[in-house]
Short mmCIF file of C-alpha atoms and ligand atoms in Angstrom, two decimals:
data_model
loop_
_atom_site.label_atom_id
_atom_site.label_comp_id
_atom_site.label_asym_id
_atom_site.label_seq_id
_atom_site.Cartn_x
_atom_site.Cartn_y
_atom_site.Cartn_z
CA UNK Q 1 -4.96 21.21 -39.46
CA UNK Q 2 -5.23 22.88 -36.02
CA UNK Q 3 -2.84 21.46 -33.47
CA UNK Q 4 -5.47 21.50 -30.81
CA UNK Q 5 -9.31 21.55 -30.83
CA UNK Q 6 -12.08 23.31 -29.16
CA UNK Q 7 -13.90 21.08 -26.82
CA UNK Q 8 -17.56 20.82 -27.62
CA UNK Q 9 -17.08 20.64 -31.32
CA UNK Q 10 -16.19 17.00 -31.31
CA UNK Q 11 -18.46 14.10 -30.83
CA UNK Q 12 -16.92 10.78 -30.09
CA UNK Q 13 -19.09 7.77 -30.39
CA UNK Q 14 -18.67 5.71 -27.23
CA UNK Q 15 -20.38 2.48 -26.83
CA UNK Q 16 -20.49 0.83 -23.46
CA UNK Q 17 -21.43 -2.83 -23.89
CA UNK Q 18 -23.61 -4.30 -21.11
CA UNK Q 19 -21.24 -5.38 -18.38
CA UNK Q 20 -21.11 -9.06 -18.22
CA UNK Q 21 -20.55 -9.93 -14.61
CA UNK Q 22 -19.58 -13.52 -14.00
CA UNK Q 23 -16.97 -15.48 -15.95
CA UNK Q 24 -18.08 -18.86 -17.25
CA UNK Q 25 -17.24 -21.78 -14.94
CA UNK Q 26 -15.12 -23.25 -17.76
CA UNK Q 27 -12.89 -20.14 -17.73
CA UNK Q 28 -12.36 -20.22 -13.97
CA UNK Q 29 -11.74 -24.01 -14.15
CA UNK Q 30 -8.96 -23.56 -16.59
CA UNK Q 31 -7.45 -20.75 -14.52
CA UNK Q 32 -7.37 -22.95 -11.44
CA UNK Q 33 -5.73 -25.69 -13.52
CA UNK Q 34 -3.21 -23.20 -14.87
CA UNK Q 35 -2.40 -21.95 -11.33
CA UNK Q 36 -1.54 -25.53 -10.33
CA UNK Q 37 0.75 -25.86 -13.33
CA UNK Q 38 2.47 -22.53 -12.47
CA UNK Q 39 3.00 -23.65 -8.92
CA UNK Q 40 4.51 -26.95 -10.04
CA UNK Q 41 6.76 -25.13 -12.58
CA UNK Q 42 8.10 -22.95 -9.85
CA UNK Q 43 8.67 -25.65 -7.26
CA UNK Q 44 5.81 -24.54 -5.05
CA UNK Q 45 3.79 -27.19 -3.30
CA UNK Q 46 0.75 -24.96 -3.07
CA UNK Q 47 -0.46 -21.38 -3.61
CA UNK Q 48 -2.30 -19.66 -0.69
CA UNK Q 49 -4.54 -16.97 -1.85
CA UNK Q 50 -6.44 -14.61 0.38
CA UNK Q 51 -9.13 -12.12 -0.86
CA UNK Q 52 -7.45 -9.99 -3.53
CA UNK Q 53 -7.41 -9.51 -7.25
CA UNK Q 54 -5.70 -12.94 -7.52
CA UNK Q 55 -8.55 -14.51 -5.61
CA UNK Q 56 -11.04 -12.83 -7.96
CA UNK Q 57 -9.12 -14.07 -10.94
CA UNK Q 58 -9.28 -17.70 -9.80
CA UNK Q 59 -12.69 -17.93 -8.25
CA UNK Q 60 -14.61 -15.10 -10.01
CA UNK Q 61 -15.56 -13.20 -6.85
CA UNK Q 62 -14.00 -11.12 -4.16
CA UNK Q 63 -15.04 -11.73 -0.63
CA UNK Q 64 -14.40 -9.05 1.99
CA UNK Q 65 -10.77 -8.97 3.21
CA UNK Q 66 -11.40 -9.21 6.97
CA UNK Q 67 -9.69 -10.34 10.12
CA UNK Q 68 -11.20 -13.80 9.82
CA UNK Q 69 -9.07 -15.96 7.42
CA UNK Q 70 -10.34 -16.80 4.08
CA UNK Q 71 -7.78 -18.73 2.07
CA UNK Q 72 -7.90 -20.57 -1.20
CA UNK Q 73 -5.34 -23.45 -1.19
CA UNK Q 74 -4.33 -24.43 -4.69
CA UNK Q 75 -2.03 -27.48 -4.55
CA UNK Q 76 0.45 -28.23 -7.32
CA UNK Q 77 -1.56 -31.47 -7.63
CA UNK Q 78 -4.90 -32.20 -6.15
CA UNK Q 79 -8.16 -30.52 -5.49
CA UNK Q 80 -8.30 -26.70 -4.67
CA UNK Q 81 -9.85 -26.00 -1.30
CA UNK Q 82 -11.27 -22.88 0.10
CA UNK Q 83 -10.94 -22.31 3.82
CA UNK Q 84 -13.43 -19.71 5.02
CA UNK Q 85 -15.33 -18.61 8.15
CA UNK Q 86 -18.70 -20.45 8.31
CA UNK Q 87 -20.78 -17.31 7.95
CA UNK Q 88 -19.19 -16.74 4.48
CA UNK Q 89 -20.06 -20.25 3.14
CA UNK Q 90 -23.45 -19.13 1.75
CA UNK Q 91 -21.68 -16.32 -0.17
CA UNK Q 92 -19.10 -18.83 -1.57
CA UNK Q 93 -21.78 -21.29 -2.55
CA UNK Q 94 -23.75 -18.57 -4.35
CA UNK Q 95 -20.71 -17.06 -6.09
CA UNK Q 96 -18.99 -20.29 -7.02
CA UNK Q 97 -22.08 -21.65 -8.77
CA UNK Q 98 -21.13 -24.68 -10.92
CA UNK Q 99 -17.55 -24.38 -9.78
CA UNK Q 100 -18.65 -25.42 -6.30
CA UNK Q 101 -18.35 -29.04 -7.54
CA UNK Q 102 -14.64 -28.67 -8.03
CA UNK Q 103 -13.56 -26.50 -5.10
CA UNK Q 104 -13.97 -28.15 -1.72
CA UNK Q 105 -15.22 -25.59 0.74
CA UNK Q 106 -13.91 -25.96 4.28
CA UNK Q 107 -15.85 -23.80 6.70
CA UNK Q 108 -14.45 -23.02 10.20
CA UNK Q 109 -16.29 -22.08 13.24
CA UNK Q 110 -15.49 -19.15 15.48
CA UNK Q 111 -13.67 -21.41 18.01
CA UNK Q 112 -11.48 -23.10 15.37
CA UNK Q 113 -7.98 -22.15 14.36
CA UNK Q 114 -8.16 -21.66 10.64
CA UNK Q 115 -4.33 -21.64 10.34
CA UNK Q 116 -4.24 -25.29 11.54
CA UNK Q 117 -6.80 -26.09 9.00
CA UNK Q 118 -4.65 -24.69 6.20
CA UNK Q 119 -1.62 -26.56 7.72
CA UNK Q 120 -3.59 -29.81 7.46
CA UNK Q 121 -4.22 -29.20 3.74
CA UNK Q 122 -0.42 -28.84 2.93
CA UNK Q 123 1.36 -32.02 2.09
CA UNK Q 124 3.54 -33.26 4.95
CA UNK Q 125 6.64 -33.23 2.78
CA UNK Q 126 6.01 -29.79 1.35
CA UNK Q 127 9.05 -27.55 1.14
CA UNK Q 128 7.78 -24.31 -0.19
CA UNK Q 129 4.38 -22.57 -0.67
CA UNK Q 130 3.54 -19.29 -2.36
CA UNK Q 131 1.49 -16.66 -0.47
CA UNK Q 132 -0.57 -14.03 -2.15
CA UNK Q 133 1.34 -10.83 -2.57
CA UNK Q 134 -1.01 -8.61 -0.62
CA UNK Q 135 -1.79 -11.06 2.15
CA UNK Q 136 -2.01 -9.35 5.60
CA UNK Q 137 1.16 -9.58 7.59
CA UNK Q 138 -0.84 -10.93 10.53
CA UNK Q 139 -1.80 -13.99 8.41
CA UNK Q 140 1.68 -14.48 6.81
CA UNK Q 141 3.26 -14.47 10.28
CA UNK Q 142 0.71 -16.99 11.62
CA UNK Q 143 1.24 -19.15 8.58
CA UNK Q 144 4.92 -18.95 8.97
CA UNK Q 145 4.78 -20.12 12.56
CA UNK Q 146 2.24 -22.92 11.82
CA UNK Q 147 3.79 -24.20 8.61
CA UNK Q 148 7.42 -24.08 9.87
CA UNK Q 149 9.74 -25.35 8.36
CA UNK Q 150 7.91 -24.84 5.11
CA UNK Q 151 9.35 -21.87 3.26
CA UNK Q 152 6.93 -19.01 2.28
CA UNK Q 153 7.59 -17.14 -0.94
CA UNK Q 154 5.62 -14.69 -2.96
CA UNK Q 155 2.88 -16.14 -5.22
CA UNK Q 156 2.99 -13.05 -7.30
CA UNK Q 157 5.25 -14.32 -10.12
CA UNK Q 158 3.12 -17.44 -10.60
CA UNK Q 159 -0.09 -15.43 -10.61
CA UNK Q 160 1.35 -12.64 -12.84
CA UNK Q 161 2.37 -15.17 -15.39
CA UNK Q 162 -1.29 -16.00 -15.85
CA UNK Q 163 -2.91 -12.65 -15.30
CA UNK Q 164 -0.69 -10.58 -17.56
CA UNK Q 165 -2.10 -12.30 -20.66
CA UNK Q 166 -5.77 -11.30 -20.93
CA UNK Q 167 -8.37 -13.50 -22.37
CA UNK Q 168 -11.06 -12.24 -24.73
CA UNK Q 169 -13.65 -11.79 -21.95
CA UNK Q 170 -11.15 -9.74 -20.02
CA UNK Q 171 -10.39 -7.53 -23.02
CA UNK Q 172 -14.13 -7.04 -23.47
CA UNK Q 173 -14.29 -5.71 -19.96
CA UNK Q 174 -11.27 -3.40 -20.36
CA UNK Q 175 -12.80 -2.22 -23.55
CA UNK Q 176 -16.16 -1.35 -21.88
CA UNK Q 177 -14.18 0.40 -19.00
CA UNK Q 178 -12.19 2.40 -21.52
CA UNK Q 179 -15.27 3.54 -23.37
CA UNK Q 180 -16.88 4.62 -20.14
CA UNK Q 181 -13.77 6.60 -19.13
CA UNK Q 182 -13.72 8.27 -22.54
CA UNK Q 183 -17.38 9.28 -22.13
CA UNK Q 184 -16.50 10.87 -18.74
CA UNK Q 185 -13.43 12.61 -20.30
CA UNK Q 186 -15.42 13.97 -23.19
CA UNK Q 187 -18.01 15.45 -20.82
CA UNK Q 188 -15.67 17.02 -18.34
CA UNK Q 189 -13.53 18.76 -21.16
CA UNK Q 190 -16.91 20.32 -22.37
CA UNK Q 191 -17.58 21.95 -19.06
CA UNK Q 192 -16.34 25.31 -17.84
CA UNK Q 193 -13.44 24.52 -15.53
CA UNK Q 194 -12.17 27.95 -14.61
CA UNK Q 195 -13.63 29.35 -11.37
CA UNK Q 196 -13.98 25.84 -9.90
CA UNK Q 197 -11.50 24.25 -7.52
CA UNK Q 198 -9.62 21.12 -8.54
CA UNK Q 199 -11.47 19.27 -5.82
CA UNK Q 200 -14.82 20.26 -7.25
CA UNK Q 201 -13.84 19.24 -10.78
CA UNK Q 202 -12.46 15.99 -9.36
CA UNK Q 203 -15.78 15.14 -7.66
CA UNK Q 204 -17.64 15.96 -10.87
CA UNK Q 205 -15.34 13.57 -12.75
CA UNK Q 206 -16.09 10.82 -10.25
CA UNK Q 207 -19.89 11.37 -10.89
CA UNK Q 208 -19.34 11.33 -14.65
CA UNK Q 209 -17.38 8.05 -14.40
CA UNK Q 210 -20.34 6.37 -12.62
CA UNK Q 211 -22.92 7.89 -15.00
CA UNK Q 212 -20.88 6.52 -17.94
CA UNK Q 213 -21.27 3.05 -16.64
CA UNK Q 214 -18.48 2.27 -14.17
CA UNK Q 215 -19.32 0.23 -11.07
CA UNK Q 216 -16.80 2.20 -8.99
CA UNK Q 217 -15.29 5.64 -9.64
CA UNK Q 218 -11.77 5.28 -8.28
CA UNK Q 219 -9.68 8.32 -9.03
CA UNK Q 220 -9.78 11.73 -10.71
CA UNK Q 221 -6.50 13.56 -10.75
CA UNK Q 222 -7.13 17.23 -11.61
CA UNK Q 223 -3.78 19.00 -11.52
CA UNK Q 224 -3.90 22.63 -12.56
CA UNK Q 225 -1.33 25.33 -13.11
CA UNK Q 226 1.90 24.50 -11.44
CA UNK Q 227 0.26 21.44 -9.85
CA UNK Q 228 0.21 19.84 -13.34
CA UNK Q 229 3.96 19.27 -12.82
CA UNK Q 230 3.13 16.72 -10.12
CA UNK Q 231 2.09 13.46 -11.81
CA UNK Q 232 0.12 12.10 -8.90
CA UNK Q 233 -1.22 15.42 -7.64
CA UNK Q 234 -4.04 15.17 -5.13
CA UNK Q 235 -6.83 17.52 -6.21
CA UNK Q 236 -7.21 20.29 -3.75
CA UNK Q 237 -8.53 23.78 -3.09
CA UNK Q 238 -6.72 25.53 -5.87
CA UNK Q 239 -9.08 27.52 -8.07
CA UNK Q 240 -8.59 26.85 -11.75
CA UNK Q 241 -8.00 30.02 -13.81
CA UNK Q 242 -7.23 31.25 -17.32
CA UNK Q 243 -3.69 30.30 -18.42
CA UNK Q 244 -3.70 27.02 -16.53
CA UNK Q 245 -2.71 23.74 -18.03
CA UNK Q 246 -4.76 20.96 -16.44
CA UNK Q 247 -3.85 17.29 -16.38
CA UNK Q 248 -6.94 15.16 -16.05
CA UNK Q 249 -6.12 11.48 -15.19
CA UNK Q 250 -9.25 9.48 -14.47
CA UNK Q 251 -10.49 5.93 -13.92
CA UNK Q 252 -12.67 3.45 -12.27
CA UNK Q 253 -13.64 -0.22 -12.50
CA UNK Q 254 -16.27 -1.90 -14.60
CA UNK Q 255 -17.07 -5.55 -14.06
CA UNK Q 256 -13.82 -5.70 -11.97
CA UNK Q 257 -11.52 -4.22 -14.67
CA UNK Q 258 -9.89 -0.86 -14.50
CA UNK Q 259 -10.00 2.19 -16.82
CA UNK Q 260 -7.18 4.72 -16.77
CA UNK Q 261 -6.92 7.65 -19.23
CA UNK Q 262 -5.25 10.99 -19.25
CA UNK Q 263 -5.75 14.16 -21.37
CA UNK Q 264 -4.36 17.62 -20.96
CA UNK Q 265 -6.49 20.68 -21.19
CA UNK Q 266 -5.62 24.46 -21.26
CA UNK Q 267 -7.77 27.18 -19.98
CA UNK Q 268 -8.05 29.79 -22.80
CA UNK Q 269 -5.53 30.48 -25.51
CA UNK Q 270 -2.40 28.35 -24.88
CA UNK Q 271 1.04 30.03 -25.31
CA UNK Q 272 3.11 28.74 -28.13
CA UNK Q 273 5.67 27.05 -25.92
CA UNK Q 274 3.01 25.00 -24.21
CA UNK Q 275 1.47 24.03 -27.56
CA UNK Q 276 4.95 22.96 -28.73
CA UNK Q 277 5.56 20.92 -25.57
CA UNK Q 278 2.25 19.24 -25.94
CA UNK Q 279 2.90 18.43 -29.56
CA UNK Q 280 6.20 16.67 -28.63
CA UNK Q 281 4.25 14.70 -26.11
CA UNK Q 282 1.60 13.73 -28.57
CA UNK Q 283 4.19 12.50 -31.05
CA UNK Q 284 5.98 10.56 -28.28
CA UNK Q 285 2.71 8.87 -27.24
CA UNK Q 286 1.83 8.16 -30.81
CA UNK Q 287 5.26 6.61 -31.50
CA UNK Q 288 5.08 4.46 -28.41
CA UNK Q 289 1.60 3.08 -29.38
CA UNK Q 290 2.78 2.44 -32.92
CA UNK Q 291 5.83 0.53 -31.50
CA UNK Q 292 3.53 -2.04 -29.73
CA UNK Q 293 3.51 -5.51 -31.29
CA UNK Q 294 4.12 -9.19 -30.47
CA UNK Q 295 7.79 -9.88 -29.73
CA UNK Q 296 8.62 -6.22 -29.15
CA UNK Q 297 10.33 -5.72 -25.76
CA UNK Q 298 8.34 -3.63 -23.29
CA UNK Q 299 11.51 -1.46 -22.97
CA UNK Q 300 11.31 -0.67 -26.62
CA UNK Q 301 7.97 0.89 -26.24
CA UNK Q 302 9.31 3.06 -23.39
CA UNK Q 303 12.25 3.95 -25.61
CA UNK Q 304 10.04 5.01 -28.55
CA UNK Q 305 8.35 7.64 -26.37
CA UNK Q 306 11.41 8.66 -24.44
CA UNK Q 307 13.74 9.20 -27.42
CA UNK Q 308 11.29 11.77 -28.98
CA UNK Q 309 10.96 13.65 -25.65
CA UNK Q 310 14.77 13.49 -25.20
CA UNK Q 311 15.36 14.93 -28.65
CA UNK Q 312 13.09 17.85 -27.91
CA UNK Q 313 15.18 18.59 -24.80
CA UNK Q 314 12.66 17.40 -22.24
CA UNK Q 315 14.37 14.10 -21.31
CA UNK Q 316 14.97 15.11 -17.69
CA UNK Q 317 11.33 16.20 -17.43
CA UNK Q 318 9.88 12.81 -18.17
CA UNK Q 319 10.21 11.45 -14.68
CA UNK Q 320 8.36 8.11 -14.83
CA UNK Q 321 8.08 4.93 -16.82
CA UNK Q 322 5.93 4.96 -19.98
CA UNK Q 323 3.31 2.61 -18.70
CA UNK Q 324 1.91 -0.14 -16.51
CA UNK Q 325 -0.19 -3.27 -17.14
CA UNK Q 326 -3.86 -3.00 -16.21
CA UNK Q 327 -6.58 -5.49 -15.52
CA UNK Q 328 -8.04 -6.53 -12.13
CA UNK Q 329 -5.54 -4.06 -10.73
CA UNK Q 330 -4.69 -0.57 -11.85
CA UNK Q 331 -0.90 -1.31 -11.87
CA UNK Q 332 0.16 -4.84 -12.64
CA UNK Q 333 2.50 -6.65 -15.17
CA UNK Q 334 3.77 -5.94 -17.76
CA UNK Q 335 5.53 -2.70 -16.91
CA UNK Q 336 6.62 -0.51 -19.90
CA UNK Q 337 9.96 0.53 -18.46
CA UNK Q 338 13.63 0.71 -19.44
CA UNK Q 339 15.25 -2.58 -18.63
CA UNK Q 340 12.16 -4.75 -19.13
CA UNK Q 341 13.26 -6.99 -21.95
CA UNK Q 342 10.05 -9.11 -21.75
CA UNK Q 343 8.57 -9.45 -25.21
CA UNK Q 344 5.01 -8.25 -25.53
CA UNK Q 345 2.42 -10.90 -26.46
CA UNK Q 346 -1.10 -10.72 -27.74
CA UNK Q 347 -3.35 -10.17 -24.70
CA UNK Q 348 -1.05 -7.89 -22.84
CA UNK Q 349 -2.92 -4.75 -21.81
CA UNK Q 350 -1.02 -1.69 -20.48
CA UNK Q 351 -1.06 2.05 -20.37
CA UNK Q 352 1.09 4.29 -22.66
CA UNK Q 353 1.37 7.55 -20.72
CA UNK Q 354 4.36 9.70 -21.28
CA UNK Q 355 4.40 13.03 -19.48
CA UNK Q 356 6.53 16.21 -19.46
CA UNK Q 357 6.64 18.18 -16.19
CA UNK Q 358 8.18 21.59 -15.57
CA UNK Q 359 8.19 22.24 -11.89
CA UNK Q 360 6.71 25.50 -10.82
CA UNK Q 361 5.14 26.04 -14.21
CA UNK Q 362 3.04 23.35 -15.82
CA UNK Q 363 2.94 19.76 -17.09
CA UNK Q 364 1.18 17.48 -19.52
CA UNK Q 365 0.43 13.84 -20.00
CA UNK Q 366 -1.42 11.75 -22.60
CA UNK Q 367 -2.58 8.29 -21.57
CA UNK Q 368 -4.34 5.42 -23.34
CA UNK Q 369 -4.76 1.75 -22.51
CA UNK Q 370 -3.28 -0.31 -25.29
CA UNK Q 371 -3.84 -4.03 -25.99
CA UNK Q 372 -1.23 -5.93 -27.86
CA UNK Q 373 -2.81 -7.96 -30.68
CA UNK Q 374 -1.27 -10.26 -33.35
CA UNK Q 375 -1.33 -7.18 -35.63
CA UNK Q 376 0.09 -4.54 -33.36
CA UNK Q 377 -1.32 -2.26 -30.58
CA UNK Q 378 -5.02 -1.53 -30.34
CA UNK Q 379 -5.94 1.53 -28.20
CA UNK Q 380 -8.98 1.19 -25.87
CA UNK Q 381 -9.25 4.99 -25.46
CA UNK Q 382 -10.34 7.13 -28.37
CA UNK Q 383 -10.90 10.74 -27.27
CA UNK Q 384 -8.92 13.42 -29.08
CA UNK Q 385 -5.31 13.44 -27.99
CA UNK Q 386 -4.72 17.06 -28.95
CA UNK Q 387 -4.60 19.72 -26.34
CA UNK Q 388 -8.16 20.41 -25.15
CA UNK Q 389 -9.05 24.02 -24.97
CA UNK Q 390 -11.42 24.71 -22.23
CA UNK Q 391 -13.06 27.73 -20.61
ZN1 ZN N 401 -0.03 7.03 -12.27
ZN1 ZN N 402 -3.63 7.39 -15.23
ZN1 ZN N 403 -1.81 4.86 -15.64
#
C-alpha cells in the first residue's frame, strides 16, 4: 500500500447535519442547576458570568461583550438573575424563551450603577464569589471595589467541571463542525497550491469552511516550506513552490462549536526523509487516538504519541502538548499534556495533534478531534491522514 496518496483520487463522504441552533430549555435549566451545585461545592456564594462561552453555555446565547455590564448572577442557592442594560432586555427575552420564567431579568437604565445592582444580589454574609475567567478587568476592578470585603476568585474551575463533559447535543454539533472542516480540507488538498501565496490559500480555505456549513470561518494556518516548522505560523506572502511541505490547520464554528483539523501536504514528489518523518507522525497520532478510553489519564495519550516520536529521534522536535479540549472554545479542558493525571471520561472531546518541526527546513502535523466514548476514542475527522501530494 502506498504510504501517501494522490489528492483527487479519494472521495470522502461527509455529511453535515442541519445545524440545530438552540438547546432545549430543559438542557439549560439543568446546566444552571449544575452551576449552583458547583459553586456550593467550591465554597462560592455565587458565580458572576459576563458574556463569554460560559454565558452561552448557561443561557444558550451570547450577547455582545460591551462596556455596559451584562452579568448573570448564579447564587449557590436561589434564583439566577441576569443584570443587563435595558436596551438588551428584548434580546434576552427573545433568546431565553421558556427559560425566561426561571431567570429573573434585572434591566438597568443608563443612569443606574449596574455594579451596585450586582452587589444587592449577593448575600450580605457572602465571603467569596467566582468571576468569569475572561471578564474585562474594568468590570473585575469595579466589582472588587463594590463587593469588598468579598473575595473574588476565578469561576473557571467550576465552569470547566461542567463544560469539559459534553452532552449528546454538544457532540452532535462538534460532529457537524468536524464534517464541515473535513469537506474544506478535502477540497483545498485537491486544488493546485503551488504558485499561490500562503495568504491566498488561507483566504480560500476560509471560503471553503463557510461553504461547507460553518457559521464562522475562524482560522486557516497555511505554513509552507520552512514556515511549516512554526506551529502557529501566520499565513503570509510566501509563494508556495515545488518541494514544499505545507501544514494546513483549519477551523471555524458551527452552532457555537469549533472544528479544528490539520493535515500535511507536499508539493510534488516528497523526498524519502520527509515521507519517513510523516510516517512516524502518522503512527504517533494513530497510537494516541488508540490510547483514548475512559479512565485513561490524559497524560497517557500524550505519552503514546510522544514515545513513538522520541524513539524515532524527533523527541526534541515535538515542541507542544498533544492536544487540547474543544467545544464552545477552541482551547479548553481537558488538556492532553504530560502531568495531567485527570482520567478521561465519556463526553470529553479534545484534539490529538502531534507535530514534528525541523527549523529552517520543514514540519508536519496531523490533527483530529476525538471524543472519548465508553468504548474508546471516536474521531470526528475522517480525511486521509497520509501525506497529501498536491501540485
Ligand atoms: Zn494550535
Ligand atoms: Zn489545529
Ligand atoms: Zn488544535
